[in-house]
Amino acid sequence: MEFVSIASVKVPVLPNKTSFPVFPSSLVETDSVQSTLQKILYPMLEGIPVLLVGDAGVGKNALIYYINSRRNQPTLRFSFNEDTLPEDLIGSYRILLDGKGFTWSNGPLTNALDSGLSFVADEMNLCAPNIIKRFSSVYESNYLDLLEGSGERIKSKTGFWFIGTQNPSEGFEGRKPLPFDITKHFAVVYVDPYSPDEMFYILKKLYPALGEEVLQKIIRVTIESENRIKRGDIGKGDLEKYHFNLRTLQKYCNRLMAFGKEDRTVALREALYLFQELFRKNEDRSLQTELIESEFGGKIKSRSTKGYVQNGTIFWNDKEIKTWEEKKTISILSKYPTPEPILGFLDQVLTAIQCKENILIEFREDQDPQEFLPLFTELTGIDIESVMLSKGMHTSDVVGALKPTRDGKIESVDWVDGPLTRAIRNGKIILISGLESAGAELVEKMNMLTDDARSLTLPPESGESIPIQLKETSIVFGLKTYRHSKSVSTISRAFRNRFTPVIFPELEDAKVLEELLSFYLPEGVLPRALASFHTKAKELAEKRTIGSANLQPYRFGISNLLKWKNHIYRYNEKDVRSVAYRGGTIAYTNQISDPKERKELERLLDGYLSGVEVVSELFDEIEEKKKTFTVESNLDKKKWWDPELHERDPLTGEAKKLNSGNELKRGIEINTPETGGQTKEGADAWYGSETQGNNGQGEPAGGGGGWGYRTEELYKQFLKKRRLLWDYSMIMGLDEFKKVFGKELEEVELNLEQLFDPEIDIHRMYRNEGSRVDARKYISYKSGKGDTKIFDKTTIEKNDEKLKGVEVTFLVSKCRRIFNFEYSVAMLSALLVSLHILNEHDIATSVNTFCDIKNSKDTIDIFNSKTADEDYTPEKEQELFNSFCKNWHGDSIPEYQLLSNCERFFSPDAQTKIVVILSDFRGQRAKMDISDEIGSFETRKLKEAVLKNQEKNYVFLGVGLGSRYIAEHVFSDSLQITGDNFFSMANLIGAEIARLIQIHHSLRT
């Protein structure tokens, strides 16, 4: 018998007489690899199954491929998931094509036993343990009884080897710990990550042409990036699972070999693409940029993007990509605008295409890349096959299944390829969308397709035992939206690591939008007006100036803008302004529910379009533009590669104006007690209600030092009757309050209830008895291709325990400076509703107020109105209401002093601790200019205190009161309550608390 030495272990080479593939491997035997190989080989030689456990990218499958390639042994690999059933592995009956009989088709496990091959149970802990136990005789005694078939016993042939691979159950979506009664039969081997020295040794062996210095630099970037993720320095806020390892390093080295192994610019550029561009938060990107530039000793220089198509090749800067249909490629490039952000995005995509990488396109909901889909998916001239995933889909919906034949006879069924299988066979571009919606049972099924194997194993009923391979023309694209909360599923970092993530650009800059629109419309006044209004509408929606009464803010994305453009394009008339106005209402204003807000937005729309009508030739210019898209145009005449059109400062963008506040006005004479002069100005001015400022809110240069004199109109607005106020208190009762606001509060409660609905867990199972027949199972059974488990016993369970461990504390500034009738009522509404909803879902809450009650300037008075262990009873509601109506005459204090000991506000059982602070955040002494307040000592100390406590896993929601937008500069999550949206405060705060719980809370068991 022939032998081969692997890691100093003598291993027999068995003759391979099958048609199953032997996967090649380029594994390098480092010291740790040799040690791991020995841990695997000795149990293998003794006939003991092996279970490999390790993080993503440590080379679990590569180790198996390496061993089997050295001994010329085929590997049958099956990706386990939550939908895996015994017949998927063991086999099933198929009806013969002539309809005159049946034939049995072995599953991959049966084939491996019968032919003496290696069987890899990939991601084994994604499968339910009760399914794995069906073939326990295989890993216990090397035989399998074909209960689903003839009932015969299949004993393993010489060479059979059972290997399981899995990621740890901690930190990977969908993974479950396997019970000991399964793992005790395996030799469990934990595969450690590579050390820096081993990474260097491996890369030097695989890429001898690359210099040692550049390898050492990128290894240091990789290790530091991974450490930053583990520490939470980067990637923490966007809820995705990032991972940098040897697989990332190999992508980097492949790119250097393709684009210039000695070019420092290429080395720096590709490091930014792989280690910086995938993060969506600006602070994360900045940290990564500093790391990469410090390692590579310089900044990347901006350069123009140039490209053309010639002789069946796309030449794009330093990239050369084959196009399979040149005319189609030229047509696509001619039909889409390419402002600078799109050019940068395309450069990343084309880089990944040339290096034969899988590409994951991530995007924000309102920046949907669907409008530009052909531009980056069909450039090679190959058609797309879309695979749309969703929760609840069965694997067979994607891969394929047995279906009735076209004549409709139930007795006659045949295998029908699913979209994924069809795309692989036809060599098409594979576009997988909805990755964030599908569960691990679907996504992980594509493991083999997206790693080095580049293949897919079909179920036995297909009649094919050999995995089908991706063709040269195929590229795998994935599409997913950003994850917004932990309650939303996402891909595991193991699956993400098999892709190259590329973020679709956020097209928000007005100049970029104008450039984009000018591709379709005549340059000048019309594109400028559309881009300006779109930017303003987004700003109003994001600040909740419009839509403040809604649970979810309005979203205006690039699709709205292009829909507007399409309307103008389609209905171009002499009166272009009227068409543009109508298109704006269709794309934007018609969806606004509040009539007043809708009317205001329409007024803005009309204003932005003023000036359009003066361009008399606009109608004819649009018609000329339309002609360029009705005939095939010469790519060389297009502007998409002209550098002068796309000059931008490198890695910068136009800064947003964050500060707010109205222009200061000179004081007027008012009839108030004398304070030293007839005209009051500056920080201490007391403006009366005559100024129409802020209705008496204490704000310098804005309208009143404290309560001020109230008008009858404000009383009518709230309680519909007039009362005189002689101190800083609200004279009203709870019954009176609910009589006025009861209906509105009840609607808010009903809306917010939906946000705390329990999670639904669906367990799909089938039995041979029941009342609900599954059509797919019944067809399979009737045709002899399945067993008698045709009854759907799917169970749906509610996880009512999902909010266990959440606590919310309210810290309310109760001082005279912010005692304003509007905000006091708004606070009461928000507190009463939030406390009611949270109590209904057994979420512990506490309420505390703070001020300097004696005005001594050196004390903080914190009053506890409700503790976390108190129930929110009607008596407690009355008590809270009374306390918030009275005694608002304390002085303000620096809020940072509250946060020196956050533990006191929570119980020992709290796991997710949310602090809601309501204040104007102007410290003890307000400033005239908002810039001075933002940069003040007290504000800086407050920001430091918030960051320090966030590191201790406290979650903050800053609710700013008044027209000074300070909270957004201090808290990562904030709201601003102004005179425009105070009536929706209950909705806004309740929805934000629910969102923070969904984002930051994961049930710990």
PDB file of C-alpha atoms in Angstrom, residues 118-337:
ATOM      1  CA  SER A 118     -14.757  11.362   3.433  1.00  0.00           C
ATOM      2  CA  PHE A 119     -18.017  12.983   4.524  1.00  0.00           C
ATOM      3  CA  VAL A 120     -17.924  16.517   5.938  1.00  0.00           C
ATOM      4  CA  ALA A 121     -20.921  17.629   7.991  1.00  0.00           C
ATOM      5  CA  ASP A 122     -20.403  21.364   7.495  1.00  0.00           C
ATOM      6  CA  GLU A 123     -21.811  23.676  10.221  1.00  0.00           C
ATOM      7  CA  MET A 124     -23.147  20.656  12.079  1.00  0.00           C
ATOM      8  CA  ASN A 125     -24.449  22.661  15.052  1.00  0.00           C
ATOM      9  CA  LEU A 126     -26.907  24.509  12.797  1.00  0.00           C
ATOM     10  CA  CYS A 127     -28.894  21.287  12.544  1.00  0.00           C
ATOM     11  CA  ALA A 128     -31.294  20.140  15.250  1.00  0.00           C
ATOM     12  CA  PRO A 129     -29.694  17.451  17.481  1.00  0.00           C
ATOM     13  CA  ASN A 130     -32.704  15.164  17.029  1.00  0.00           C
ATOM     14  CA  ILE A 131     -31.972  15.104  13.278  1.00  0.00           C
ATOM     15  CA  ILE A 132     -28.281  14.331  13.837  1.00  0.00           C
ATOM     16  CA  LYS A 133     -29.212  11.402  16.077  1.00  0.00           C
ATOM     17  CA  ARG A 134     -30.977   9.741  13.147  1.00  0.00           C
ATOM     18  CA  PHE A 135     -27.592   8.695  11.801  1.00  0.00           C
ATOM     19  CA  SER A 136     -25.881   8.216  15.175  1.00  0.00           C
ATOM     20  CA  SER A 137     -24.965   4.680  14.097  1.00  0.00           C
ATOM     21  CA  VAL A 138     -22.627   6.227  11.513  1.00  0.00           C
ATOM     22  CA  TYR A 139     -20.420   8.091  13.962  1.00  0.00           C
ATOM     23  CA  GLU A 140     -20.817   5.431  16.647  1.00  0.00           C
ATOM     24  CA  SER A 141     -20.377   2.188  14.669  1.00  0.00           C
ATOM     25  CA  ASN A 142     -19.735   3.057  10.978  1.00  0.00           C
ATOM     26  CA  TYR A 143     -22.982   1.713   9.558  1.00  0.00           C
ATOM     27  CA  LEU A 144     -26.372   3.056   8.503  1.00  0.00           C
ATOM     28  CA  ASP A 145     -29.741   1.343   8.251  1.00  0.00           C
ATOM     29  CA  LEU A 146     -31.662   2.658   5.234  1.00  0.00           C
ATOM     30  CA  LEU A 147     -34.962   2.998   7.036  1.00  0.00           C
ATOM     31  CA  GLU A 148     -36.128   5.529   4.428  1.00  0.00           C
ATOM     32  CA  GLY A 149     -35.375   3.004   1.660  1.00  0.00           C
ATOM     33  CA  SER A 150     -35.015  -0.761   1.509  1.00  0.00           C
ATOM     34  CA  GLY A 151     -34.111  -1.081   5.174  1.00  0.00           C
ATOM     35  CA  GLU A 152     -30.763  -2.724   4.369  1.00  0.00           C
ATOM     36  CA  ARG A 153     -27.697  -1.974   6.440  1.00  0.00           C
ATOM     37  CA  ILE A 154     -24.884  -0.072   4.693  1.00  0.00           C
ATOM     38  CA  LYS A 155     -21.530  -0.736   6.320  1.00  0.00           C
ATOM     39  CA  SER A 156     -18.702   1.690   5.747  1.00  0.00           C
ATOM     40  CA  LYS A 157     -16.087   0.740   3.162  1.00  0.00           C
ATOM     41  CA  THR A 158     -12.395   1.185   3.753  1.00  0.00           C
ATOM     42  CA  GLY A 159     -11.505   4.857   3.622  1.00  0.00           C
ATOM     43  CA  PHE A 160     -14.780   6.218   5.035  1.00  0.00           C
ATOM     44  CA  TRP A 161     -14.222   9.103   7.408  1.00  0.00           C
ATOM     45  CA  PHE A 162     -16.839  11.259   9.167  1.00  0.00           C
ATOM     46  CA  ILE A 163     -15.827  14.855   9.957  1.00  0.00           C
ATOM     47  CA  GLY A 164     -17.981  17.556  11.481  1.00  0.00           C
ATOM     48  CA  THR A 165     -17.103  21.246  11.335  1.00  0.00           C
ATOM     49  CA  GLN A 166     -18.717  24.095  13.202  1.00  0.00           C
ATOM     50  CA  ASN A 167     -18.250  27.594  14.510  1.00  0.00           C
ATOM     51  CA  PRO A 168     -18.560  28.080  18.264  1.00  0.00           C
ATOM     52  CA  SER A 169     -22.145  28.526  19.426  1.00  0.00           C
ATOM     53  CA  GLU A 170     -21.124  31.785  21.139  1.00  0.00           C
ATOM     54  CA  GLY A 171     -21.170  34.787  18.816  1.00  0.00           C
ATOM     55  CA  PHE A 172     -22.528  33.047  15.701  1.00  0.00           C
ATOM     56  CA  GLU A 173     -26.165  33.373  14.626  1.00  0.00           C
ATOM     57  CA  GLY A 174     -28.203  30.196  14.642  1.00  0.00           C
ATOM     58  CA  ARG A 175     -25.552  27.949  16.201  1.00  0.00           C
ATOM     59  CA  LYS A 176     -26.541  25.734  19.099  1.00  0.00           C
ATOM     60  CA  PRO A 177     -24.278  23.753  21.433  1.00  0.00           C
ATOM     61  CA  LEU A 178     -24.343  20.064  20.542  1.00  0.00           C
ATOM     62  CA  PRO A 179     -25.307  17.799  23.461  1.00  0.00           C
ATOM     63  CA  PHE A 180     -22.662  15.657  25.076  1.00  0.00           C
ATOM     64  CA  ASP A 181     -24.330  12.407  23.975  1.00  0.00           C
ATOM     65  CA  ILE A 182     -23.321  13.414  20.413  1.00  0.00           C
ATOM     66  CA  THR A 183     -19.909  15.024  20.960  1.00  0.00           C
ATOM     67  CA  LYS A 184     -18.676  12.172  23.180  1.00  0.00           C
ATOM     68  CA  HIS A 185     -18.331   9.997  20.063  1.00  0.00           C
ATOM     69  CA  PHE A 186     -16.058  12.535  18.336  1.00  0.00           C
ATOM     70  CA  ALA A 187     -12.473  13.567  18.746  1.00  0.00           C
ATOM     71  CA  VAL A 188     -13.157  17.272  19.242  1.00  0.00           C
ATOM     72  CA  VAL A 189     -10.369  19.494  17.919  1.00  0.00           C
ATOM     73  CA  TYR A 190     -10.401  23.236  18.504  1.00  0.00           C
ATOM     74  CA  VAL A 191      -8.656  24.988  15.622  1.00  0.00           C
ATOM     75  CA  ASP A 192      -6.769  28.021  16.899  1.00  0.00           C
ATOM     76  CA  PRO A 193      -6.325  31.237  14.897  1.00  0.00           C
ATOM     77  CA  TYR A 194      -2.934  31.751  13.284  1.00  0.00           C
ATOM     78  CA  SER A 195      -0.241  33.692  15.106  1.00  0.00           C
ATOM     79  CA  PRO A 196       1.350  36.720  13.360  1.00  0.00           C
ATOM     80  CA  ASP A 197       4.513  34.741  12.630  1.00  0.00           C
ATOM     81  CA  GLU A 198       2.487  31.943  11.066  1.00  0.00           C
ATOM     82  CA  MET A 199       0.486  34.392   8.971  1.00  0.00           C
ATOM     83  CA  PHE A 200       3.744  35.814   7.652  1.00  0.00           C
ATOM     84  CA  TYR A 201       5.165  32.353   6.951  1.00  0.00           C
ATOM     85  CA  ILE A 202       1.996  31.241   5.111  1.00  0.00           C
ATOM     86  CA  LEU A 203       1.755  34.379   2.999  1.00  0.00           C
ATOM     87  CA  LYS A 204       5.439  34.253   2.134  1.00  0.00           C
ATOM     88  CA  LYS A 205       5.025  30.672   0.938  1.00  0.00           C
ATOM     89  CA  LEU A 206       1.878  31.438  -1.062  1.00  0.00           C
ATOM     90  CA  TYR A 207       3.065  34.783  -2.467  1.00  0.00           C
ATOM     91  CA  PRO A 208       6.869  34.647  -2.752  1.00  0.00           C
ATOM     92  CA  ALA A 209       6.895  37.621  -5.134  1.00  0.00           C
ATOM     93  CA  LEU A 210       5.548  40.006  -2.481  1.00  0.00           C
ATOM     94  CA  GLY A 211       7.987  41.926  -0.309  1.00  0.00           C
ATOM     95  CA  GLU A 212       8.356  41.037   3.353  1.00  0.00           C
ATOM     96  CA  GLU A 213       7.790  44.623   4.483  1.00  0.00           C
ATOM     97  CA  VAL A 214       4.351  44.964   2.911  1.00  0.00           C
ATOM     98  CA  LEU A 215       3.301  41.574   4.327  1.00  0.00           C
ATOM     99  CA  GLN A 216       4.362  42.599   7.823  1.00  0.00           C
ATOM    100  CA  LYS A 217       2.465  45.885   7.531  1.00  0.00           C
ATOM    101  CA  ILE A 218      -0.803  44.314   6.430  1.00  0.00           C
ATOM    102  CA  ILE A 219      -0.534  41.604   9.089  1.00  0.00           C
ATOM    103  CA  ARG A 220      -0.190  44.315  11.749  1.00  0.00           C
ATOM    104  CA  VAL A 221      -3.239  46.094  10.299  1.00  0.00           C
ATOM    105  CA  THR A 222      -5.198  42.812  10.381  1.00  0.00           C
ATOM    106  CA  ILE A 223      -4.324  41.997  13.983  1.00  0.00           C
ATOM    107  CA  GLU A 224      -4.978  45.515  15.270  1.00  0.00           C
ATOM    108  CA  SER A 225      -8.294  45.696  13.369  1.00  0.00           C
ATOM    109  CA  GLU A 226      -9.434  42.399  14.865  1.00  0.00           C
ATOM    110  CA  ASN A 227      -8.385  43.554  18.350  1.00  0.00           C
ATOM    111  CA  ARG A 228     -10.297  46.794  17.905  1.00  0.00           C
ATOM    112  CA  ILE A 229     -13.423  44.822  17.059  1.00  0.00           C
ATOM    113  CA  LYS A 230     -13.019  42.633  20.143  1.00  0.00           C
ATOM    114  CA  ARG A 231     -12.489  45.702  22.356  1.00  0.00           C
ATOM    115  CA  GLY A 232     -15.494  47.431  20.827  1.00  0.00           C
ATOM    116  CA  ASP A 233     -13.427  50.338  19.474  1.00  0.00           C
ATOM    117  CA  ILE A 234     -14.845  49.845  15.973  1.00  0.00           C
ATOM    118  CA  GLY A 235     -17.950  48.187  14.585  1.00  0.00           C
ATOM    119  CA  LYS A 236     -19.777  48.260  17.888  1.00  0.00           C
ATOM    120  CA  GLY A 237     -22.552  50.631  16.956  1.00  0.00           C
ATOM    121  CA  ASP A 238     -23.709  49.138  13.663  1.00  0.00           C
ATOM    122  CA  LEU A 239     -24.562  45.666  15.029  1.00  0.00           C
ATOM    123  CA  GLU A 240     -22.763  43.678  12.339  1.00  0.00           C
ATOM    124  CA  LYS A 241     -20.227  40.907  12.987  1.00  0.00           C
ATOM    125  CA  TYR A 242     -16.881  41.854  11.465  1.00  0.00           C
ATOM    126  CA  HIS A 243     -13.891  39.557  11.237  1.00  0.00           C
ATOM    127  CA  PHE A 244     -10.382  39.937   9.811  1.00  0.00           C
ATOM    128  CA  ASN A 245      -8.244  36.844   9.362  1.00  0.00           C
ATOM    129  CA  LEU A 246      -6.055  34.911   6.950  1.00  0.00           C
ATOM    130  CA  ARG A 247      -8.838  34.872   4.356  1.00  0.00           C
ATOM    131  CA  THR A 248      -8.808  38.691   4.322  1.00  0.00           C
ATOM    132  CA  LEU A 249      -5.021  38.680   4.028  1.00  0.00           C
ATOM    133  CA  GLN A 250      -5.161  36.350   1.046  1.00  0.00           C
ATOM    134  CA  LYS A 251      -7.658  38.671  -0.673  1.00  0.00           C
ATOM    135  CA  TYR A 252      -5.241  41.530  -0.097  1.00  0.00           C
ATOM    136  CA  CYS A 253      -2.260  39.609  -1.465  1.00  0.00           C
ATOM    137  CA  ASN A 254      -4.216  38.469  -4.532  1.00  0.00           C
ATOM    138  CA  ARG A 255      -5.062  42.111  -5.231  1.00  0.00           C
ATOM    139  CA  LEU A 256      -1.434  43.211  -4.952  1.00  0.00           C
ATOM    140  CA  MET A 257      -0.422  40.466  -7.380  1.00  0.00           C
ATOM    141  CA  ALA A 258      -3.130  41.618  -9.807  1.00  0.00           C
ATOM    142  CA  PHE A 259      -2.646  45.396  -9.628  1.00  0.00           C
ATOM    143  CA  GLY A 260       0.979  46.059  -8.703  1.00  0.00           C
ATOM    144  CA  LYS A 261       2.975  44.172  -6.100  1.00  0.00           C
ATOM    145  CA  GLU A 262       5.541  46.979  -5.751  1.00  0.00           C
ATOM    146  CA  ASP A 263       3.181  49.965  -6.067  1.00  0.00           C
ATOM    147  CA  ARG A 264       2.768  51.672  -2.674  1.00  0.00           C
ATOM    148  CA  THR A 265      -0.377  53.443  -3.868  1.00  0.00           C
ATOM    149  CA  VAL A 266      -1.986  50.091  -4.700  1.00  0.00           C
ATOM    150  CA  ALA A 267      -0.912  48.665  -1.319  1.00  0.00           C
ATOM    151  CA  LEU A 268      -2.507  51.576   0.511  1.00  0.00           C
ATOM    152  CA  ARG A 269      -5.634  51.658  -1.644  1.00  0.00           C
ATOM    153  CA  GLU A 270      -6.423  47.961  -1.264  1.00  0.00           C
ATOM    154  CA  ALA A 271      -5.804  48.107   2.491  1.00  0.00           C
ATOM    155  CA  LEU A 272      -8.401  50.875   2.722  1.00  0.00           C
ATOM    156  CA  TYR A 273     -10.848  48.905   0.561  1.00  0.00           C
ATOM    157  CA  LEU A 274     -10.605  45.766   2.715  1.00  0.00           C
ATOM    158  CA  PHE A 275     -10.074  47.208   6.206  1.00  0.00           C
ATOM    159  CA  GLN A 276     -11.724  50.642   6.171  1.00  0.00           C
ATOM    160  CA  GLU A 277     -14.393  51.001   3.491  1.00  0.00           C
ATOM    161  CA  LEU A 278     -16.595  48.222   4.897  1.00  0.00           C
ATOM    162  CA  PHE A 279     -17.433  50.254   8.040  1.00  0.00           C
ATOM    163  CA  ARG A 280     -20.404  52.584   7.818  1.00  0.00           C
ATOM    164  CA  LYS A 281     -19.736  54.833  10.848  1.00  0.00           C
ATOM    165  CA  ASN A 282     -17.470  57.792  10.107  1.00  0.00           C
ATOM    166  CA  GLU A 283     -15.612  57.464  13.399  1.00  0.00           C
ATOM    167  CA  ASP A 284     -14.787  53.819  12.641  1.00  0.00           C
ATOM    168  CA  ARG A 285     -13.561  54.732   9.182  1.00  0.00           C
ATOM    169  CA  SER A 286     -11.419  57.538  10.563  1.00  0.00           C
ATOM    170  CA  LEU A 287      -9.772  55.232  13.091  1.00  0.00           C
ATOM    171  CA  GLN A 288      -9.040  52.655  10.400  1.00  0.00           C
ATOM    172  CA  THR A 289      -7.688  55.300   8.025  1.00  0.00           C
ATOM    173  CA  GLU A 290      -5.268  56.522  10.702  1.00  0.00           C
ATOM    174  CA  LEU A 291      -4.131  52.947  11.366  1.00  0.00           C
ATOM    175  CA  ILE A 292      -3.543  52.127   7.698  1.00  0.00           C
ATOM    176  CA  GLU A 293      -1.853  55.409   6.825  1.00  0.00           C
ATOM    177  CA  SER A 294       0.437  55.180   9.861  1.00  0.00           C
ATOM    178  CA  GLU A 295       1.511  51.670   8.826  1.00  0.00           C
ATOM    179  CA  PHE A 296       2.029  52.478   5.152  1.00  0.00           C
ATOM    180  CA  GLY A 297       3.519  55.914   5.771  1.00  0.00           C
ATOM    181  CA  GLY A 298       1.398  58.250   3.698  1.00  0.00           C
ATOM    182  CA  LYS A 299      -2.007  59.327   2.522  1.00  0.00           C
ATOM    183  CA  ILE A 300      -3.777  57.982  -0.524  1.00  0.00           C
ATOM    184  CA  LYS A 301      -3.957  60.513  -3.330  1.00  0.00           C
ATOM    185  CA  SER A 302      -7.150  61.176  -5.213  1.00  0.00           C
ATOM    186  CA  ARG A 303      -7.035  60.237  -8.855  1.00  0.00           C
ATOM    187  CA  SER A 304      -9.331  60.461 -11.793  1.00  0.00           C
ATOM    188  CA  THR A 305     -11.315  57.427 -12.818  1.00  0.00           C
ATOM    189  CA  LYS A 306     -10.768  56.452 -16.432  1.00  0.00           C
ATOM    190  CA  GLY A 307     -12.259  53.610 -18.374  1.00  0.00           C
ATOM    191  CA  TYR A 308     -13.255  52.319 -21.768  1.00  0.00           C
ATOM    192  CA  VAL A 309     -14.421  49.101 -23.428  1.00  0.00           C
ATOM    193  CA  GLN A 310     -12.419  47.592 -26.240  1.00  0.00           C
ATOM    194  CA  ASN A 311     -11.839  44.142 -27.750  1.00  0.00           C
ATOM    195  CA  GLY A 312     -14.090  42.383 -25.265  1.00  0.00           C
ATOM    196  CA  THR A 313     -12.393  43.922 -22.216  1.00  0.00           C
ATOM    197  CA  ILE A 314     -13.400  46.597 -19.701  1.00  0.00           C
ATOM    198  CA  PHE A 315     -10.352  48.752 -19.004  1.00  0.00           C
ATOM    199  CA  TRP A 316     -11.025  50.618 -15.759  1.00  0.00           C
ATOM    200  CA  ASN A 317      -7.979  52.363 -14.285  1.00  0.00           C
ATOM    201  CA  ASP A 318      -5.602  49.465 -13.527  1.00  0.00           C
ATOM    202  CA  LYS A 319      -8.281  46.782 -13.940  1.00  0.00           C
ATOM    203  CA  GLU A 320      -8.951  44.598 -16.960  1.00  0.00           C
ATOM    204  CA  ILE A 321     -12.162  42.570 -16.876  1.00  0.00           C
ATOM    205  CA  LYS A 322     -13.510  40.370 -19.620  1.00  0.00           C
ATOM    206  CA  THR A 323     -16.934  41.283 -20.957  1.00  0.00           C
ATOM    207  CA  TRP A 324     -18.953  38.497 -22.560  1.00  0.00           C
ATOM    208  CA  GLU A 325     -21.163  40.913 -24.481  1.00  0.00           C
ATOM    209  CA  GLU A 326     -19.383  44.154 -25.355  1.00  0.00           C
ATOM    210  CA  LYS A 327     -22.413  45.976 -26.746  1.00  0.00           C
ATOM    211  CA  LYS A 328     -24.393  45.340 -23.587  1.00  0.00           C
ATOM    212  CA  THR A 329     -21.537  46.634 -21.422  1.00  0.00           C
ATOM    213  CA  ILE A 330     -21.243  49.837 -23.482  1.00  0.00           C
ATOM    214  CA  SER A 331     -24.997  50.327 -23.382  1.00  0.00           C
ATOM    215  CA  ILE A 332     -25.126  49.970 -19.585  1.00  0.00           C
ATOM    216  CA  LEU A 333     -22.269  52.415 -19.031  1.00  0.00           C
ATOM    217  CA  SER A 334     -23.990  54.905 -21.325  1.00  0.00           C
ATOM    218  CA  LYS A 335     -27.334  54.779 -19.535  1.00  0.00           C
ATOM    219  CA  TYR A 336     -26.347  55.480 -15.938  1.00  0.00           C
ATOM    220  CA  PRO A 337     -24.991  58.629 -14.282  1.00  0.00           C
TER     221      PRO A 337
END
